[in-house]
Every structure is written in structure tokens, then in C-alpha cells.
Short mmCIF file of C-alpha atoms and ligand atoms in Angstrom, two decimals:
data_model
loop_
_atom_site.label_atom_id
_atom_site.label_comp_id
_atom_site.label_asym_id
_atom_site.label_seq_id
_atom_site.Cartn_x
_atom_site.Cartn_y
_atom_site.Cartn_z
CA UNK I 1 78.13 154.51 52.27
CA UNK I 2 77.82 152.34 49.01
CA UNK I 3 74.26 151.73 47.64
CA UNK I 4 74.11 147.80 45.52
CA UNK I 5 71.73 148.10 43.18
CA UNK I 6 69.79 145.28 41.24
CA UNK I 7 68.12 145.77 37.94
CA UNK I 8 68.03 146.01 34.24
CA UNK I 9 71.31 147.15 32.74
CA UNK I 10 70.05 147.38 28.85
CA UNK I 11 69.77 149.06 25.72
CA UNK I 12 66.47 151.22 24.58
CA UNK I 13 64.83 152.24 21.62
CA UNK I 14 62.58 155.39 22.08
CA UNK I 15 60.38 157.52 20.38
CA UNK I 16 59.51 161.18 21.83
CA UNK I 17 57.81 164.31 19.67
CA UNK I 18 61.59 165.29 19.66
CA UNK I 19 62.79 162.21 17.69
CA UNK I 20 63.82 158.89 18.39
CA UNK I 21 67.11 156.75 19.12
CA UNK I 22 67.85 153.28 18.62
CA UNK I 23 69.42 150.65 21.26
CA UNK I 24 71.39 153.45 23.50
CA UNK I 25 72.76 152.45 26.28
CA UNK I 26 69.60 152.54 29.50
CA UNK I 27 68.03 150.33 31.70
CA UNK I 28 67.10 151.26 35.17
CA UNK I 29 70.04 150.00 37.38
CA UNK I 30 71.73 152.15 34.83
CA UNK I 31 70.37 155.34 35.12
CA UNK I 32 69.89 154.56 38.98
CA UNK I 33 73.37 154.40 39.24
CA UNK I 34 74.37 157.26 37.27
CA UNK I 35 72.14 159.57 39.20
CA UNK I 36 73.22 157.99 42.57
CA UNK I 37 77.09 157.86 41.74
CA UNK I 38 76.81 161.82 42.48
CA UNK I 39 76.56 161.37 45.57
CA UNK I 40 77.40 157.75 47.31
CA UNK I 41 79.50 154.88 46.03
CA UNK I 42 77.29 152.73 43.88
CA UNK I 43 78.01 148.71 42.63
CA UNK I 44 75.80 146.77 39.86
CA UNK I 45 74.35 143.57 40.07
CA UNK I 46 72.98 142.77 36.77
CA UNK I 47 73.44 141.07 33.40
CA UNK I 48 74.76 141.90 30.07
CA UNK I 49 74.82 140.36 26.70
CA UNK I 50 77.79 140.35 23.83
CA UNK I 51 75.87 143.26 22.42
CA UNK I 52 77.51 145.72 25.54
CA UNK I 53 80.61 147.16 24.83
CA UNK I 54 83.78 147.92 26.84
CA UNK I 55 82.21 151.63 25.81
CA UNK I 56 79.09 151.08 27.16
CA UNK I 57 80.66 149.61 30.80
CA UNK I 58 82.84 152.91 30.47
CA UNK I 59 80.19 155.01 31.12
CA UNK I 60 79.36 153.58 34.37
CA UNK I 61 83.07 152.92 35.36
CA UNK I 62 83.67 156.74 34.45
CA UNK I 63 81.20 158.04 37.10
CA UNK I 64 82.99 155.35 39.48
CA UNK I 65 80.11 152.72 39.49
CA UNK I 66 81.53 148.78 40.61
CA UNK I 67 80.49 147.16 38.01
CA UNK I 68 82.37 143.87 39.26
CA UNK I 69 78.57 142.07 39.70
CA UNK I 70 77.74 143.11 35.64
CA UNK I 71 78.36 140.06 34.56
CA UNK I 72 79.29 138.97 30.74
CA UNK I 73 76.90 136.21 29.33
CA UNK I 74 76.30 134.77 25.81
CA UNK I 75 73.21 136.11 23.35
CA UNK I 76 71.75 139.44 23.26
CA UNK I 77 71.19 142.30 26.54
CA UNK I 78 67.73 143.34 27.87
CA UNK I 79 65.77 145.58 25.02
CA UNK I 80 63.09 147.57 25.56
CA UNK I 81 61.17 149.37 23.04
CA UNK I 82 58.85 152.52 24.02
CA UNK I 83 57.16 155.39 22.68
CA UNK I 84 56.15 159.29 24.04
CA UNK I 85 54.43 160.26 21.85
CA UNK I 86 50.94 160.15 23.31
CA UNK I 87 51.59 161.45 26.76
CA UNK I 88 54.87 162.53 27.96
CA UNK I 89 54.05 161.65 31.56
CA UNK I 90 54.04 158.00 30.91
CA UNK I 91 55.52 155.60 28.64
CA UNK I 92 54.04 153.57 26.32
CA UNK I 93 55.66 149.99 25.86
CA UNK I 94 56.17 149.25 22.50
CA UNK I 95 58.37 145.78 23.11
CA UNK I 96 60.41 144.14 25.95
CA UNK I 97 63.01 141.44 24.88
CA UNK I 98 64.26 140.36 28.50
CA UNK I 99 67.16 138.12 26.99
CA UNK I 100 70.06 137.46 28.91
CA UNK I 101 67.69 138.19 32.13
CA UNK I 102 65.54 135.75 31.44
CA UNK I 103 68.20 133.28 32.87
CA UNK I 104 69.88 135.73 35.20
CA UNK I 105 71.14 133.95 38.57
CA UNK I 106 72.10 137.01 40.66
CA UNK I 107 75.37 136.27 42.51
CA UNK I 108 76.84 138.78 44.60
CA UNK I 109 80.70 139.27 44.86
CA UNK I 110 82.31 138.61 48.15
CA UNK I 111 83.39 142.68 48.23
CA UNK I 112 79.60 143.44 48.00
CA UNK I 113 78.90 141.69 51.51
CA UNK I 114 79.55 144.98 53.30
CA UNK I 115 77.01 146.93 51.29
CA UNK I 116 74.41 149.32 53.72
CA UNK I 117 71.89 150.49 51.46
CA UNK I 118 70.05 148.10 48.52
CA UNK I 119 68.39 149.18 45.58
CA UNK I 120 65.77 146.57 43.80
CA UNK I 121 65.55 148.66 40.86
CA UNK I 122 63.05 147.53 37.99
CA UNK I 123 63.47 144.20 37.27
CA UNK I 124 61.83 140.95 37.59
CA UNK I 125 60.43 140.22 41.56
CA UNK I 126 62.09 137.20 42.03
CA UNK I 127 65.49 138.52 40.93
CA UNK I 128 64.85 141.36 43.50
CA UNK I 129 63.67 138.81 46.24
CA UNK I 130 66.64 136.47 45.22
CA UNK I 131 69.38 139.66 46.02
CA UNK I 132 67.40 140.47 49.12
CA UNK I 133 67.50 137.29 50.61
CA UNK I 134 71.31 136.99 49.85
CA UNK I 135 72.09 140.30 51.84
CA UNK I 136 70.55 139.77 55.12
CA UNK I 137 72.59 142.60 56.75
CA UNK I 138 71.49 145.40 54.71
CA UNK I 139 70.59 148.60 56.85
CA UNK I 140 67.57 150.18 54.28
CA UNK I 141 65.74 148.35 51.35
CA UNK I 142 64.57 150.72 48.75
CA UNK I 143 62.66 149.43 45.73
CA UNK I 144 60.84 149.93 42.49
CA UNK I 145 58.79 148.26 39.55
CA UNK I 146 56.33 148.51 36.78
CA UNK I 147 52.97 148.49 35.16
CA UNK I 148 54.69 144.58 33.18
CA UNK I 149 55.42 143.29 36.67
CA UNK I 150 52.51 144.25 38.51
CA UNK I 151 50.02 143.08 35.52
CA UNK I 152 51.63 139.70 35.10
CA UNK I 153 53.88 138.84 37.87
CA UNK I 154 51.34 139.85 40.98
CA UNK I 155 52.54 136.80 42.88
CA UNK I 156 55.83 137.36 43.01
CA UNK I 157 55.46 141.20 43.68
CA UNK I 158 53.62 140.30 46.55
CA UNK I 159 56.51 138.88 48.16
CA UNK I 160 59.14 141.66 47.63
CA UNK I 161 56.88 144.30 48.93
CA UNK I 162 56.62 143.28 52.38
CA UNK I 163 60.53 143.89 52.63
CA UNK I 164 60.88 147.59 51.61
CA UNK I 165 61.42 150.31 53.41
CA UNK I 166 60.40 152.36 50.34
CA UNK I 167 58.34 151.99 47.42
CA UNK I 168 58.66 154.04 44.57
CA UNK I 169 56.45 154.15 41.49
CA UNK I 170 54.37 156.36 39.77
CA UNK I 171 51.04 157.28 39.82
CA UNK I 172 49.79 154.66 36.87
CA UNK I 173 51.51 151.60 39.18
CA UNK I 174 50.26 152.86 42.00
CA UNK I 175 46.64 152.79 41.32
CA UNK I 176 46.78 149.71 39.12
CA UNK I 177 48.64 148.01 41.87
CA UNK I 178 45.84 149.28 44.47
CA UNK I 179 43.44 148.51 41.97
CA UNK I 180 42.03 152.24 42.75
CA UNK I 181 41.90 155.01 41.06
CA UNK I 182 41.84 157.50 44.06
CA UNK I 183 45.30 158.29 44.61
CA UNK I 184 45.58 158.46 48.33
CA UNK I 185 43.26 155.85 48.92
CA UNK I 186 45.33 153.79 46.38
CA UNK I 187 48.50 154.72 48.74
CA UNK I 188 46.55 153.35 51.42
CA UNK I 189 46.49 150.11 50.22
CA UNK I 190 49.31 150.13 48.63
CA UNK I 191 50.84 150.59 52.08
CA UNK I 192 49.20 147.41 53.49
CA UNK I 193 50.65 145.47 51.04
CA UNK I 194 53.72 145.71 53.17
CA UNK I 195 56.36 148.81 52.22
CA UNK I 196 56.82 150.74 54.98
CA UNK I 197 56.35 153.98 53.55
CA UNK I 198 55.73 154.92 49.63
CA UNK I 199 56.92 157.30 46.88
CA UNK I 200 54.43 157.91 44.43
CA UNK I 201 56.09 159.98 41.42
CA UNK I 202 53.86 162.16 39.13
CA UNK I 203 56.50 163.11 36.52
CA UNK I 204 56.27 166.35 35.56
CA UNK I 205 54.20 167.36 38.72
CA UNK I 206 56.80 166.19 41.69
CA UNK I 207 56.58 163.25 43.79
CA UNK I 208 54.88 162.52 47.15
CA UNK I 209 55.82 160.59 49.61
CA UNK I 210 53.26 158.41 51.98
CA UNK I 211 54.26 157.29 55.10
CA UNK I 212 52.51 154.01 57.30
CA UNK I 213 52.97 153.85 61.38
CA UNK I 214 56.09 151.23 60.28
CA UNK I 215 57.99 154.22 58.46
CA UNK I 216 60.96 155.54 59.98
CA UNK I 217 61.15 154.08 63.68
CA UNK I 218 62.11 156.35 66.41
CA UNK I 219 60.45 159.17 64.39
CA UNK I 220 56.61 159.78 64.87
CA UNK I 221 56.27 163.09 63.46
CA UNK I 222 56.26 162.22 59.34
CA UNK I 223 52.80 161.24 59.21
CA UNK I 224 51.16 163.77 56.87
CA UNK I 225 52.13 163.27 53.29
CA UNK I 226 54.60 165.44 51.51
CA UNK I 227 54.63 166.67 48.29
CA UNK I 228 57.91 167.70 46.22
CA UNK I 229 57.75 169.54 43.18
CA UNK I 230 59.55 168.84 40.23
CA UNK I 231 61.19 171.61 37.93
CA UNK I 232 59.23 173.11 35.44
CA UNK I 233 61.28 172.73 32.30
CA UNK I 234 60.80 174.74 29.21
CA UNK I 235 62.43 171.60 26.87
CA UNK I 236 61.49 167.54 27.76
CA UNK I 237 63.27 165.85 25.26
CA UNK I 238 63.08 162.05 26.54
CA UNK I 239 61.19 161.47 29.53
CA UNK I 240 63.22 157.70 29.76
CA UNK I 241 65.01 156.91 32.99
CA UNK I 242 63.59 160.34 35.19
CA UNK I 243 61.75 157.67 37.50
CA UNK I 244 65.27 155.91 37.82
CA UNK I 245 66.99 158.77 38.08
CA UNK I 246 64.95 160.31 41.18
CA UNK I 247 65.16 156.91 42.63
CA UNK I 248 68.96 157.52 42.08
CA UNK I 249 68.93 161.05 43.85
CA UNK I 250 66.85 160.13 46.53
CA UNK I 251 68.49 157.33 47.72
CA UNK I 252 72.08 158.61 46.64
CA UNK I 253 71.43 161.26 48.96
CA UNK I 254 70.30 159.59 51.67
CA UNK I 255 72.91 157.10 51.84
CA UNK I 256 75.18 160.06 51.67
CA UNK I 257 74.08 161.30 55.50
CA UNK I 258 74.76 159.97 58.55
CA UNK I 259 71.42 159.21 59.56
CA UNK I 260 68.07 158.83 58.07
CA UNK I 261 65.95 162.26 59.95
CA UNK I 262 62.78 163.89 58.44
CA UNK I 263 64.40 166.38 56.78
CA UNK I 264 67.26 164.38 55.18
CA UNK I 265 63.85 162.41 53.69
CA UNK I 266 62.26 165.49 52.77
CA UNK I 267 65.72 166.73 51.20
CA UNK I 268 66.06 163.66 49.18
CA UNK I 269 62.91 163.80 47.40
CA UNK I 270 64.05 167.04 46.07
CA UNK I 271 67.49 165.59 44.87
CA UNK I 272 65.49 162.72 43.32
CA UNK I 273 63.52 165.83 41.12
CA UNK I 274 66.70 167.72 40.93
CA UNK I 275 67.95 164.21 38.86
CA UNK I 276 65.39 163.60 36.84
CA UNK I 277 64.84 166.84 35.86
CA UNK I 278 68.67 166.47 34.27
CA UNK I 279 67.75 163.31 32.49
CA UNK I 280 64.90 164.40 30.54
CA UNK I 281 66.84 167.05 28.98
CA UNK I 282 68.48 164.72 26.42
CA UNK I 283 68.17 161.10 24.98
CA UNK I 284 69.17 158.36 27.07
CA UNK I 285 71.77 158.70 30.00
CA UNK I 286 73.70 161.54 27.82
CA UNK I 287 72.74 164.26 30.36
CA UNK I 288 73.56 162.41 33.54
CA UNK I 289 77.46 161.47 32.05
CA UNK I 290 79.02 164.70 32.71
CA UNK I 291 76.54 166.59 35.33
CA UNK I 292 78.87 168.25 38.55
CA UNK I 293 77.80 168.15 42.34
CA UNK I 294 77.66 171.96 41.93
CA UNK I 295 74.89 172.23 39.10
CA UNK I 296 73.13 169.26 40.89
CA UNK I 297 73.28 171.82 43.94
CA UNK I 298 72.17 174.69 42.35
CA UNK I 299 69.13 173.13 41.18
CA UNK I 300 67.79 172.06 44.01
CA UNK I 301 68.20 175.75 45.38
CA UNK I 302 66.42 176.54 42.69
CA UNK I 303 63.50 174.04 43.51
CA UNK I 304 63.97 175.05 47.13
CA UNK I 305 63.24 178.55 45.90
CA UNK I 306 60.18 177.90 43.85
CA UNK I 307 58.33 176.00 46.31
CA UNK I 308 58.93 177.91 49.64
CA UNK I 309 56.36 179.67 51.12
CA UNK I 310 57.65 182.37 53.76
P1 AMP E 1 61.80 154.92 33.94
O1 AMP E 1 62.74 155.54 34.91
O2 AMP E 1 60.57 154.43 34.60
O3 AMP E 1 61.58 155.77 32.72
O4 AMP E 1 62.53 153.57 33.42
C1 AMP E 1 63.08 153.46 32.14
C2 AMP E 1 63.99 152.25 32.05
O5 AMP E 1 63.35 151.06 32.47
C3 AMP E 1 64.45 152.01 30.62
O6 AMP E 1 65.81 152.35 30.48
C4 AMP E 1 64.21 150.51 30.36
O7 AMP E 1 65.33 149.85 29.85
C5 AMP E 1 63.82 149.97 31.71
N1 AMP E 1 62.71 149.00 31.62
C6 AMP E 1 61.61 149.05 30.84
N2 AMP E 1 60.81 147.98 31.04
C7 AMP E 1 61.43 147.20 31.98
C8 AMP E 1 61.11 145.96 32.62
N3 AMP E 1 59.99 145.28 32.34
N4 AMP E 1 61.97 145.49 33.56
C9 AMP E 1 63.10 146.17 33.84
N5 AMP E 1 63.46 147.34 33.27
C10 AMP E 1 62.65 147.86 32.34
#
């Protein structure tokens, strides 16, 4: 089943105690659809400037992405500017030139209609309510955002919430969208402001999914949190896109089975950690070109293995 997902398609320019690159290829419909393209169909809805290569739209057209909603526009793409080298966890924004999105008028191609499973990736609200509201038929809405939206676009957030069946953010957007610094009661709220169940990632420490009495109908027995690890890696070389990249796994995966049970959930929250452990382990979307389903497998064995009890 093909995922549509709606978000930045950009270029980056990041520093990490490993070194630093300048305007590679990211954004986070970019490495949510590299991560995804494993295993679902996956289409683009987002905007490019004159800056982005036939090269650069090859590396999403090589791992089969549609990019027939990337559409071509005049002046410069989406740039973001960040830095590691304080915490690894957590990025620090250094600069964000939103460019051709700052006058980005989603439109989504007739062959899109169909599409099951939506993806708001990072990207301004009312871009992400403006796709929502033009696929009414969509089975699951899965979203995302960050600590720049939630600071200065509160408003608009509000209104996108409300609409997903997931939420997923990390720990930092979680509490400053909560305004608390407890992280389950910060889930809590977070959870009233309308998602019907919530991902909160912790990088390097796994994710952990919340769930409200609107998650999931027709199953009543994922009420208790649950926690998935993430890999412990010996070598994190550019922590850039992992969030996107889980998101990518997770939902990839899901939209993958025929129906969404508990433990096709619980399994996709370990696919999201299986990819973003892969994209941390080199600059920019490098790792996540030329991965196969069977190393993607074998690591999550591997996770399986570290984390099972009996
Ligand atoms: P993450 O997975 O959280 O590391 O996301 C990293 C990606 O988010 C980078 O490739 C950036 O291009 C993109 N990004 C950074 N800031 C924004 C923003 N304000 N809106 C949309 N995308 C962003």
C-alpha cells in the first residue's frame, strides 16, 4: 500500500564531532521516504528549487519513490543549517532558509487520489493541514514536527494535531509542546491535544509509544506504554534525519501489513530504530541509498535479541 508523504525535500549543512558537510541532499520527506521505500511504495509532495539536480531527484527515483508531486519552482530549495556538536541527541539549529516553501501551494496529482496511508512529515502546519484536507479518504494519518513549529507556529499546530492517528517527536518537542518537563505527564497532555496515540523518540535510547482510549479502535489491550530500544552503536557519525528515518520504518512497515494489530505496532517501532540506526552511520542520506531488505532484517533480529527477556 503506497504511503504520500508531505514535507521538506532540501539541502543541509551540518556540523558533528566527526566533521561537517555542506548543502547535501536531506530534508525530512526525504529521508522519510528513503527509509519507507524499503518497504511500501512511497510518492512526494513537496517543493524544490533550481538548486536540485536531476542527481539529486535520482536518488529518490532509484529507491522507486513517485516523485511526480516534487514540483520544479524558481529561486533557491529549503536550507537548513545545524550543528552536533554539543549534544548528539539533539540538534542545534544554526539557520533555516524556507525558500521555495515559503510559497508552496501543495497540489496533489490525480494518481495520488488512491493513496491509504499519509505522512505530514516536518514541515510547516498549514501545508500539512492543507494536504490533509485534500485527501479525505485516507485510511491512517501519521505525523511529525519540530521545536521551530511548535515555538512559533502554536496556532496552526493546534489544528493538525487533532487529525493524527500518530504523533511522533522527540522528547525536547514533546515536553516543550506539553509545556512539562515530566515526560509521561507531558504525553498526557500531549495526548489531549488531539493525536490519538504518540511516539515520543529519545534518540539514542529507543522510542516509546503512548497510547489514549482513541488509539487503535477495535483493540483495547495497548494501553500500557511501550518502550523500543534503539541499537547501541559503537560509531554516530551524523545524527541528521534518524527521527525521519524511524518515522520512515515505522510507518513503511506498517503500511506494508494487512492490518494494523498490536504487534504489527510494536514491530514497527523496532523497524523505525532498525532505520535510524542506518542513517546515523554516515552524513546525510548516504547510508539509506544502497541498504537491502535483508540487512534491514537482520538488524532488527538483532534488536529483537538484545531486548528480549525469556
Ligand atoms: P530529524 O529526523 O529530526 O533529524 O530531521 C532532520 C531534517 O529535518 C533535516 O534534513 C532538515 O532539512 C529538516 N528540517 C530542519 N528544520 C526543518 C523545518 N523547520 N521544517 C521542515 N524540515 C526541517
Amino acid at each position: 500500500m503506497s504511503i504520500l508523504v508531505v514535507g521538506s525535500v532540501a539541502f543541509d549543512s551540518v556540523e558533528t564531532p566527526h566533521g561537517k558537510v555542506a548543502q547535501c541532499l536531506g530534508g525530512a520527506a526525504t529521508y522519510f521516504a528513503l527509509a519507507a521505500s524499503y518497504f511500501t511504495p512511497v510518492r512526494v509532495i513537496a517543493v524544490v528549487g533550481e538548486d536540485f539536480t536531476p542527481q539529486h531527484e535520482k536518488v529518490l527515483t532509484d529507491r522507486g519513490v513517485d516523485t511526480t508531486g516534487l514540483e520544479h519552482a524558481p529561486g533557491l530549495s529549503f536550507h537548513w543549517r545545524g550543528s552536533y556538536l554539543g549534544n548528539l541527541n539533539e540538534a542545534q539549529t544554526l539557520g533555516t532558509d524556507l525558500n521555495v516553501f515559503a510559497d508552496f501551494e501543495p497540489k496533489i496529482p490525480a494518481e495520488y487520489q488512491d493513496t491509504e496511508f499519509l505522512f505530514l512529515a516536518n514541515i510547516d502546519p498549514v501545508l500539512q493541514a492543507r494536504v490533509r484536507s485534500q485527501m479525505p479518504a485516507v485510511k491512517m494519518v501519521c505525523g511529525d514536527t519540530m521545536n521551530y513549529w511548535i515555538a512559533d507556529h502554536a496556532a496552526n499546530l493546534a489544528k493538525v494535531l487533532p487529525e493524527l492517528d500518530v504523533l511522533l517527536i522527540n522528547d525536547g518537542e514533546a515536553k516543550m509542546l506539553a509545556g512539562e518537563s515530566n515526560l509521561v505527564r507531558a504525553a498526557e497532555k500531549v495526548l489531549a491535544m488531539g493525536p490519538r496515540t504518540l511516539v515520543i523518540k529519545h534518540g539514542e535510547y529507543g522510542a516509546t509509544a503512548f497510547f489514549s482510549d482513541r488509539s487503535f479502535a477495535g483493540t483495547t489491550h495497548l494501553t500500557v506504554p511501550f518502550r523500543a530500544p534503539a541499537l547501541p552503536l559503537d560509531e554516530v557519525v551524523d545524527p541528521t534525519g534518524a527521527g525521519d528515518s524511524f518515522a520512515g520504518g515505522f510507518y513503511g512497515y506498517i503500511a506494508s501489513q494487512p492490518a494494523l494489530t498490536p504487534e504489527v505496532f510494536r514491530k514497527a517501532m523496532f523497524y523505525g530504530g532498525v532505520m535510524g540506526s542506518f542513517t546515523v552511520e554516515r552524513f546525510g542520506t548516504e547510508r539509506l541509498q544502497g541498504l537491502s531488505r535483508q540487512q534491514i532484517d537482520a538488524r532488527f533480529q538483532l534488536l529483537r535479541q538484545i531486548s528480549h527477556l525469556d
